[in-house]
PDB file of C-alpha atoms in Angstrom:
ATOM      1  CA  UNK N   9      83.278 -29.557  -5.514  1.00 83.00           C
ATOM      2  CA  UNK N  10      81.651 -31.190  -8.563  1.00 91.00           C
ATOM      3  CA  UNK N  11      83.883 -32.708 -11.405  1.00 94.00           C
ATOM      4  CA  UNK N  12      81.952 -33.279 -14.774  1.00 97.00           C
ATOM      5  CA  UNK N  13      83.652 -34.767 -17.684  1.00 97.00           C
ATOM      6  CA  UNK N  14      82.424 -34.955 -20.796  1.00 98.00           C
ATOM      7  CA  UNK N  15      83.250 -37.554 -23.855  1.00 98.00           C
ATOM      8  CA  UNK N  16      83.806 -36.881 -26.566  1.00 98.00           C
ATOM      9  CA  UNK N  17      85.598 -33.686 -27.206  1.00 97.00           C
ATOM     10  CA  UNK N  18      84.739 -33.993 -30.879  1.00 98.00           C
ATOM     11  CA  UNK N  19      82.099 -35.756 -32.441  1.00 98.00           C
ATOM     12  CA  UNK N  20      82.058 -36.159 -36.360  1.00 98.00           C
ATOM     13  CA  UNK N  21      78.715 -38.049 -37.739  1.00 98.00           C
ATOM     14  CA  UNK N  22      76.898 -38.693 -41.498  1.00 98.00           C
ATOM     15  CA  UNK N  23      73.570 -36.888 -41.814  1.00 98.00           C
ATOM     16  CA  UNK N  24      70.528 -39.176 -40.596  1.00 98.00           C
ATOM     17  CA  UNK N  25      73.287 -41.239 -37.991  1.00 98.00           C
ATOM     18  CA  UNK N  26      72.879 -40.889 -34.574  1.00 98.00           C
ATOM     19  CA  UNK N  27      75.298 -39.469 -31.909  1.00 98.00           C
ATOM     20  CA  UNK N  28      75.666 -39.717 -28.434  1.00 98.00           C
ATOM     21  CA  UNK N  29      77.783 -37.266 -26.023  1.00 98.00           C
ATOM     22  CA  UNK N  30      78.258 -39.025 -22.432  1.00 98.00           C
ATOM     23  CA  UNK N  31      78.871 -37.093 -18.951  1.00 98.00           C
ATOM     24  CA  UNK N  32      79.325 -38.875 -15.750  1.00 98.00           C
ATOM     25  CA  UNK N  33      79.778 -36.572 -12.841  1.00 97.00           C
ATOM     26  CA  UNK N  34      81.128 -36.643  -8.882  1.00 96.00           C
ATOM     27  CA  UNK N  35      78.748 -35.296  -6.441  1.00 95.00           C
ATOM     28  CA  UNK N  36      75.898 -37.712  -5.661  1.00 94.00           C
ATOM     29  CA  UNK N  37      73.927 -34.374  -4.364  1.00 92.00           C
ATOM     30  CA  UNK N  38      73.717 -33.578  -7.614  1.00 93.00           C
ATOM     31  CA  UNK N  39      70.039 -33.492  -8.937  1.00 91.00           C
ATOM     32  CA  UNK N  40      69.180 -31.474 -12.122  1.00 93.00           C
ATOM     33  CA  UNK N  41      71.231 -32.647 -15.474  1.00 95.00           C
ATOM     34  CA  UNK N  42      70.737 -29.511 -18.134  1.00 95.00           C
ATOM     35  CA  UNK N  43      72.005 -30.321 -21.865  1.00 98.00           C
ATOM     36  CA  UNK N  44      72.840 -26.845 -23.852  1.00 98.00           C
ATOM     37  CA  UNK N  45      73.786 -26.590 -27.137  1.00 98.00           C
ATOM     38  CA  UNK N  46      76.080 -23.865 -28.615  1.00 98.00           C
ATOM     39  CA  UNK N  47      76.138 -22.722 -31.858  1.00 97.00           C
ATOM     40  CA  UNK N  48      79.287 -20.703 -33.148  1.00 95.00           C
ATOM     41  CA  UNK N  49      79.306 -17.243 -32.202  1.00 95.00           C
ATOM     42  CA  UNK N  50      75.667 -17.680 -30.433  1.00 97.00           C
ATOM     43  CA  UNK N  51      75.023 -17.844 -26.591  1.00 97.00           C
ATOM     44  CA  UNK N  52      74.196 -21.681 -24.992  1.00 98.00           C
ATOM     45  CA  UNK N  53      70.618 -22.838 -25.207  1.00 97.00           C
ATOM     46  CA  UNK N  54      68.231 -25.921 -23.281  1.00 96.00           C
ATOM     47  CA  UNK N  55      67.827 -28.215 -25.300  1.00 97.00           C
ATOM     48  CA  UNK N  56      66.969 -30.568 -22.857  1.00 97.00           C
ATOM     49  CA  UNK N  57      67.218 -31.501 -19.159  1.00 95.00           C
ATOM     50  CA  UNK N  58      66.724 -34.120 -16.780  1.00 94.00           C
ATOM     51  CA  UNK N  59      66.177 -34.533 -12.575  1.00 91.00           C
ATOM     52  CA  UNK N  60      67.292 -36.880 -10.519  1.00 86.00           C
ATOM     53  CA  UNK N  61      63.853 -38.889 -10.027  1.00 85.00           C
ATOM     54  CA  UNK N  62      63.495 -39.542 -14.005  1.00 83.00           C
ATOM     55  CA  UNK N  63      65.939 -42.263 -15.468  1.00 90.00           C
ATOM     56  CA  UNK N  64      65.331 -41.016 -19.210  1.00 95.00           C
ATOM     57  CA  UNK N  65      63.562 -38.180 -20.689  1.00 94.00           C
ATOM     58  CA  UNK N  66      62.514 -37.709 -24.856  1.00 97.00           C
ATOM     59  CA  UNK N  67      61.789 -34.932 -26.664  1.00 95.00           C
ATOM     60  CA  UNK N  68      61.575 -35.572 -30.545  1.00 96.00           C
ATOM     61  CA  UNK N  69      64.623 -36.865 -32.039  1.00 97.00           C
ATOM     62  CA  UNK N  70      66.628 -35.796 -28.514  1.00 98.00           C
ATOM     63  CA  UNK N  71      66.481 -37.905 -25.535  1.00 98.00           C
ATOM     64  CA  UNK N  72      68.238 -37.815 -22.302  1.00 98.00           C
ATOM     65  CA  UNK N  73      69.708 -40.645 -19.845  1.00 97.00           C
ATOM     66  CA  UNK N  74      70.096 -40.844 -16.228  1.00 96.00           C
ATOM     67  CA  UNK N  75      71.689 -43.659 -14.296  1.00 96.00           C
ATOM     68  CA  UNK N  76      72.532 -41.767 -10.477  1.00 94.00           C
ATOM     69  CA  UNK N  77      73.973 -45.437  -9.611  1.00 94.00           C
ATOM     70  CA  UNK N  78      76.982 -45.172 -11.773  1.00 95.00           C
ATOM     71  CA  UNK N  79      76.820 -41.344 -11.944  1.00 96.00           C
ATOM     72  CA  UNK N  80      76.688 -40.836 -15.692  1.00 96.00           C
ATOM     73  CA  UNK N  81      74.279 -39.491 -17.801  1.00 97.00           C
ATOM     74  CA  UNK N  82      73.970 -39.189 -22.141  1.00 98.00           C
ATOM     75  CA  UNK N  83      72.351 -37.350 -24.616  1.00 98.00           C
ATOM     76  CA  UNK N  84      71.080 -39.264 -27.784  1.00 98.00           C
ATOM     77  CA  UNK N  85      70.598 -37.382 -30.436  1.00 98.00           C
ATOM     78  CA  UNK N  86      68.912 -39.532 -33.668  1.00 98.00           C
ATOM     79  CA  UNK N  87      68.198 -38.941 -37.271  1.00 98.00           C
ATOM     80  CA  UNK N  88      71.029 -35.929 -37.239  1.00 98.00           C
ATOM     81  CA  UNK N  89      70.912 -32.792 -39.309  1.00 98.00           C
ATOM     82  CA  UNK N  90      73.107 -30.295 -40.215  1.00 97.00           C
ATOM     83  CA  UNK N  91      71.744 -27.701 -38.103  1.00 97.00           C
ATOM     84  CA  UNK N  92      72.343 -30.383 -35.242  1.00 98.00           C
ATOM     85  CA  UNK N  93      76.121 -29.679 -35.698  1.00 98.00           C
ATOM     86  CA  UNK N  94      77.344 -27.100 -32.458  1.00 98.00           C
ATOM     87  CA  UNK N  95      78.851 -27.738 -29.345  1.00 98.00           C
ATOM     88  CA  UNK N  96      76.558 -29.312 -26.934  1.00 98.00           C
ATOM     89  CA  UNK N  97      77.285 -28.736 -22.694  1.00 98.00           C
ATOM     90  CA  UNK N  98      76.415 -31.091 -19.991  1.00 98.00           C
ATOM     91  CA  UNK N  99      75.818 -29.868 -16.842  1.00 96.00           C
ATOM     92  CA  UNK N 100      75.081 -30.947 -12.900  1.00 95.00           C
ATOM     93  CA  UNK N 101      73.845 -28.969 -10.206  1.00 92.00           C
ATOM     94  CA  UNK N 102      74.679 -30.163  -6.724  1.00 87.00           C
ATOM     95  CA  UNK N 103      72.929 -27.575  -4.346  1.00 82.00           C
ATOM     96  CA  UNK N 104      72.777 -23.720  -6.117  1.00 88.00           C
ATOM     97  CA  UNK N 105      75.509 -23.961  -8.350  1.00 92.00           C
ATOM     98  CA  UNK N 106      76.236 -25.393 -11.990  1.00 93.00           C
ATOM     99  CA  UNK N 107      79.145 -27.267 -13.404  1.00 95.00           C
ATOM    100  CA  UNK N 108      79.451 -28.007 -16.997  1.00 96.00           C
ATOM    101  CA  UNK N 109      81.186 -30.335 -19.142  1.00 97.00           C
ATOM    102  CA  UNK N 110      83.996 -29.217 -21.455  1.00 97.00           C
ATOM    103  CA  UNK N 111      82.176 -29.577 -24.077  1.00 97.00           C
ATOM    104  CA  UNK N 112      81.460 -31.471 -27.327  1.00 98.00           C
ATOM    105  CA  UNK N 113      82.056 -30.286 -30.889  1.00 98.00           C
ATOM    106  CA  UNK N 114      79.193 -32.355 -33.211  1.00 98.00           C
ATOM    107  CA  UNK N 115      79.897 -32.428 -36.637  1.00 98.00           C
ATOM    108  CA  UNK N 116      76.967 -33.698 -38.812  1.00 98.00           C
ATOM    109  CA  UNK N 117      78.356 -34.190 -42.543  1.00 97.00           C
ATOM    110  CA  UNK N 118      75.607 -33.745 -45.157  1.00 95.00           C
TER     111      UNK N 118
ATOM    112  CA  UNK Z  19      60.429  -9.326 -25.377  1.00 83.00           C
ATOM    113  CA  UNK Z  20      61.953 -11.764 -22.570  1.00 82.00           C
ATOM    114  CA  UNK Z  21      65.734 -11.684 -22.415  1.00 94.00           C
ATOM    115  CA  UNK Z  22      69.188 -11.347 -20.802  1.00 97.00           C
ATOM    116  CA  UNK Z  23      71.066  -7.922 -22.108  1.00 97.00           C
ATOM    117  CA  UNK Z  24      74.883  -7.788 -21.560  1.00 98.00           C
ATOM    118  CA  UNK Z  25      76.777  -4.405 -21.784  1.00 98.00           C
ATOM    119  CA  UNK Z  26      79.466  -4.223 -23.335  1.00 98.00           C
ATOM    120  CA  UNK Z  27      79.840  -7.082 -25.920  1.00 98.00           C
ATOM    121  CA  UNK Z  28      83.437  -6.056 -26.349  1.00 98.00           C
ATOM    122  CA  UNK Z  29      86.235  -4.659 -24.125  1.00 97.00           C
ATOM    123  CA  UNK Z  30      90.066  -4.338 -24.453  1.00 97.00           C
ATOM    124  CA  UNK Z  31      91.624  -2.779 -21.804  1.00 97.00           C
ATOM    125  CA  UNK Z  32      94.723  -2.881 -20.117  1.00 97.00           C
ATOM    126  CA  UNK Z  33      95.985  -4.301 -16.798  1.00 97.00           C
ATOM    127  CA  UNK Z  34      94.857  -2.973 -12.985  1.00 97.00           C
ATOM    128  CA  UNK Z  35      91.898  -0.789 -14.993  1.00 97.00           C
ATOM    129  CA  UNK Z  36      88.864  -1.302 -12.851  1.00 97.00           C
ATOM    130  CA  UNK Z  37      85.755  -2.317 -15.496  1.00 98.00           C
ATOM    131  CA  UNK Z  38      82.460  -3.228 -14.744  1.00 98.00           C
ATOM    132  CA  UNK Z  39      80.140  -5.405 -17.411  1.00 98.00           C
ATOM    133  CA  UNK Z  40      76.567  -5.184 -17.123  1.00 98.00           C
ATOM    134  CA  UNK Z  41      73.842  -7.536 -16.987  1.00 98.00           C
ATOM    135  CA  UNK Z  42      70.154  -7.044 -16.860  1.00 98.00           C
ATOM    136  CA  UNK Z  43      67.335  -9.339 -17.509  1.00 97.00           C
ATOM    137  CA  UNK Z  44      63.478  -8.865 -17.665  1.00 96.00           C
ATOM    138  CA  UNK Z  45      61.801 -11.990 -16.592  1.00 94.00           C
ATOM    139  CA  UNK Z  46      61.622 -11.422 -12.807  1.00 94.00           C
ATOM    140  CA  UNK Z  47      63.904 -14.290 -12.115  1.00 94.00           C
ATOM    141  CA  UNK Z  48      65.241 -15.167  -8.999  1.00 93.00           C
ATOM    142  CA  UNK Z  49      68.414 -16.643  -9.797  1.00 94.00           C
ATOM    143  CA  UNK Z  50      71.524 -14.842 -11.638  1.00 96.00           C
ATOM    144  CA  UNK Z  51      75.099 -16.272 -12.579  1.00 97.00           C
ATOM    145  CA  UNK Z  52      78.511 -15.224 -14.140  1.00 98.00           C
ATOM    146  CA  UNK Z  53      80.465 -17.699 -16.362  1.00 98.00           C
ATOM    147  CA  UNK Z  54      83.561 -17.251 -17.748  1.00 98.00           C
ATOM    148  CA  UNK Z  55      84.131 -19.356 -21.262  1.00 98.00           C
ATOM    149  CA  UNK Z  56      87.813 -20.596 -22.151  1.00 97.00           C
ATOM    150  CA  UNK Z  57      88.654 -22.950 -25.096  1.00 93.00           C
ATOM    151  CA  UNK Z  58      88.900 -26.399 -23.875  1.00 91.00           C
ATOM    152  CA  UNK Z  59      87.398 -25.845 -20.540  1.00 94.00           C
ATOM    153  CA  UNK Z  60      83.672 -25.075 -20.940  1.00 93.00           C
ATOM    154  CA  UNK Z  61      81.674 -23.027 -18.509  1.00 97.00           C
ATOM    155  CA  UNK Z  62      82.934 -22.448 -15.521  1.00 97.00           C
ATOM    156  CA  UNK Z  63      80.886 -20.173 -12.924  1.00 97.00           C
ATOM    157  CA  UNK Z  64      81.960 -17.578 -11.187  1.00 98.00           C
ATOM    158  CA  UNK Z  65      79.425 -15.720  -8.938  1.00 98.00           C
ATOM    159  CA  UNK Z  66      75.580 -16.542  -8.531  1.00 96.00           C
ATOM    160  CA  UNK Z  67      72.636 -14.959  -6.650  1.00 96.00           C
ATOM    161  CA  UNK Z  68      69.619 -16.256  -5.407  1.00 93.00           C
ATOM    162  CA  UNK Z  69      68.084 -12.943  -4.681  1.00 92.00           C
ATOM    163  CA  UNK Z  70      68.685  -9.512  -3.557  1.00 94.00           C
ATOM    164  CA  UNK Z  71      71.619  -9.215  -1.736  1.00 93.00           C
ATOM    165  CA  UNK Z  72      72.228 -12.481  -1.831  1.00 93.00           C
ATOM    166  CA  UNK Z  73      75.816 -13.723  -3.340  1.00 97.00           C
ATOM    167  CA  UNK Z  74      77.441 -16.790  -3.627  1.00 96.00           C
ATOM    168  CA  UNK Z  75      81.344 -17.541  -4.582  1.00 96.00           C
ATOM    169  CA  UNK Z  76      80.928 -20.089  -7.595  1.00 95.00           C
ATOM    170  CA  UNK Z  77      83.691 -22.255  -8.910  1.00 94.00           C
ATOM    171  CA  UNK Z  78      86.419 -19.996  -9.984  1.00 97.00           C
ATOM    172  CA  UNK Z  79      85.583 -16.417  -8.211  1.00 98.00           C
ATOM    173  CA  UNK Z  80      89.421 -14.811  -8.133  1.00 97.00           C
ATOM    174  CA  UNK Z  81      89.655 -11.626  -9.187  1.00 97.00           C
ATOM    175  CA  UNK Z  82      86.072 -10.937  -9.442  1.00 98.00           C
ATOM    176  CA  UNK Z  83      82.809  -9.295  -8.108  1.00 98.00           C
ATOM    177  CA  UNK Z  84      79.727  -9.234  -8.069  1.00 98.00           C
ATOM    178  CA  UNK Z  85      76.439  -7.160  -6.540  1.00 97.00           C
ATOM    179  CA  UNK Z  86      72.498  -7.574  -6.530  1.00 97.00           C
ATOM    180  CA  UNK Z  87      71.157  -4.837  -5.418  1.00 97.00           C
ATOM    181  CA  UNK Z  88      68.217  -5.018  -7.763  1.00 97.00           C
ATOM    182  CA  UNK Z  89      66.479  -8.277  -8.690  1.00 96.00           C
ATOM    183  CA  UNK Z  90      67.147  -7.824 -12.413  1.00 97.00           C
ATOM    184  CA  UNK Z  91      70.614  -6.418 -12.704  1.00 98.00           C
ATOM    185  CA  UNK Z  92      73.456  -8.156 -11.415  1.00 98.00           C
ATOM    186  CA  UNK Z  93      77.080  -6.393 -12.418  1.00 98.00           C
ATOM    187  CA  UNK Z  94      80.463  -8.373 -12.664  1.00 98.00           C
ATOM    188  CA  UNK Z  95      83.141  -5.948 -11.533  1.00 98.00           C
ATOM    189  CA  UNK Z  96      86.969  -6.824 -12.373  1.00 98.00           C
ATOM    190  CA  UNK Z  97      88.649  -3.968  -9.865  1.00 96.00           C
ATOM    191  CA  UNK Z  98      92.180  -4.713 -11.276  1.00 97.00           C
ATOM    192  CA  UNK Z  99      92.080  -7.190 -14.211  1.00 98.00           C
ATOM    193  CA  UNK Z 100      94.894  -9.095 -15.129  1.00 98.00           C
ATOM    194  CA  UNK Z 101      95.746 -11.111 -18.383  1.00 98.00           C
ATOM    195  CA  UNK Z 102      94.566 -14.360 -17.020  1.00 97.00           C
ATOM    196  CA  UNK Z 103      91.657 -12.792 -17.160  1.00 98.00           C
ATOM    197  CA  UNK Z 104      90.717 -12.196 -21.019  1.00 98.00           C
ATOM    198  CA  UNK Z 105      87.659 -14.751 -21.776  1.00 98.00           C
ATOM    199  CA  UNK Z 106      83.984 -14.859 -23.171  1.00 98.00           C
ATOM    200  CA  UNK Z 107      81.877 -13.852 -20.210  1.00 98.00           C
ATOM    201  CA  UNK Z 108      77.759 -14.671 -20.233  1.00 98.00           C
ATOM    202  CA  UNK Z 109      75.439 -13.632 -17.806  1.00 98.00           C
ATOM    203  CA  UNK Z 110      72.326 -15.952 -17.156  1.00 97.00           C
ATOM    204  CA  UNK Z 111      69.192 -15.991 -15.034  1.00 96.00           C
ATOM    205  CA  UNK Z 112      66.899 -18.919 -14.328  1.00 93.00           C
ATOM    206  CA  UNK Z 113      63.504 -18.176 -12.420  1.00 89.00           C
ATOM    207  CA  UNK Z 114      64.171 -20.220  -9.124  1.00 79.00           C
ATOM    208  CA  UNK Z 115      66.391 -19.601  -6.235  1.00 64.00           C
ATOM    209  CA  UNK Z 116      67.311 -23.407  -6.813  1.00 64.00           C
ATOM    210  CA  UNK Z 117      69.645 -24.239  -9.858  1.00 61.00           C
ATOM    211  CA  UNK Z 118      67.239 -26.498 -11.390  1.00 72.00           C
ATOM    212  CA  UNK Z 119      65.149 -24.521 -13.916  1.00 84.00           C
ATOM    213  CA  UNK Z 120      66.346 -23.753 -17.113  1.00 89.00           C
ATOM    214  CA  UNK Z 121      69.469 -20.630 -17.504  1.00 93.00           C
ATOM    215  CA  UNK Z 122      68.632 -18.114 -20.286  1.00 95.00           C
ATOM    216  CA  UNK Z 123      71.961 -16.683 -21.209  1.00 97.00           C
ATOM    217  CA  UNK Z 124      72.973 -12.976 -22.384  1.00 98.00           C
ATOM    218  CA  UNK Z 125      75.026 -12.812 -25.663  1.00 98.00           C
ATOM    219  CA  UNK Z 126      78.526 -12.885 -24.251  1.00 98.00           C
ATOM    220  CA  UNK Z 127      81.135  -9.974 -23.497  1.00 98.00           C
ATOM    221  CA  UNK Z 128      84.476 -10.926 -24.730  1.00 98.00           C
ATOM    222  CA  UNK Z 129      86.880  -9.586 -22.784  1.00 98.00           C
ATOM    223  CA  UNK Z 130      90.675  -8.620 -23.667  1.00 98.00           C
ATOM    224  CA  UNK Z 131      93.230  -7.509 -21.002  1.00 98.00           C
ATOM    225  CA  UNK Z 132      96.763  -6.907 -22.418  1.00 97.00           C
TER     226      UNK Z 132
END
């Protein structure tokens, strides 16, 4: 199946830095790239996701890469708050079924 | 109000007790999963559905399993749970039959068998 891997595990940043999480992942099937963020105690939520005919993707201060040659993909997160810090999930999908990343822990110090 | 609902939020039980864990959602969506969530190892998925009566094994399916008999409810059934087994389960729907539309989760049932 799938292999994901995520880097890094942990993630510490200053307030207004930027941080990036990188995923590269196996299966060249794999189309659909979700990002979810989890905040302690909460459930995982999009926060942003890309397919495999769009090499980058932006939404505000988030934006996503896509490079299917070298089967990675990262999430850029800029101008970091403290209600950016969580745990943030990658994720491909090669035919119905998801595999995530381990996860990142993002620590944004005020 | 859209949403996933996942009964209950938190179970100890005790080895080779058969438990069932709900979950339900409202949003007409096609596609339903299982995920199991262990420290250091993500999300890992254990049963999905495209549709009614329609199952698939995910990644790590042992010990598990699952039913759709109704488009929104789709039940994760441990018939004799084991230690190995104690994790933070979330149900989540997405609205294709394709697993590339957005997941809306449930709040998590953490589970404890000693």
């Amino acid at each position: 199946g799938e292999n994901v891997e995520q880097h890094p595990s942990t993630l510490s940043v200053q307030e207004g830095d930027s941080a990036v999480i990188k995923c590269t992942y196996s299966d060249s099937a794999s189309n659909y790239f979700p990002w979810y963020k989890q905040e302690l105690g909460k459930r995982p939520q999009l926060i942003i996701d890309i397919r495999s005919n769009v090499g980058e993707k932006k939404d505000q201060r988030i934006a996503v890469t896509l490079n299917k040659t070298a089967k990675h993909f990262s999430l850029h997160i800029t101008e970091t708050q403290p209600e950016d810090s969580a745990v943030y999930f990658c994720a491909a999908t090669p035919s119905n079924q998801f595999y995530f990343g381990t996860g990142t822990s993002l620590t944004v110090i005020p | 109000e859209a949403q996933v609902t996942q009964n209950p939020r938190y179970l100890i039980t005790v080895t080779g007790k058969k438990l069932t864990v709900t979950c339900s959602q409202n949003m007409n969506h096609e596609y339903m999963s299982w995920y199991r969530q262990d420290p250091g190892l993500g999300l890992r998925q254990i049963y999905y559905s495209m549709n009614v009566e329609v199952t698939d094994k995910g990644d790590v399916p042992e010990g598990y399993k699952v039913s759709r008999k109704e488009k929104r409810n789709f039940p994760l059934i441990l018939e004799s749970p084991s230690p190995n087994q104690t994790s933070l389960y979330f149900c989540a729907s997405s609205l294709s039959t394709g697993a590339t539309y957005e997941q809306y989760f449930g709040p998590g049932t953490r589970l404890t068998v000693t």
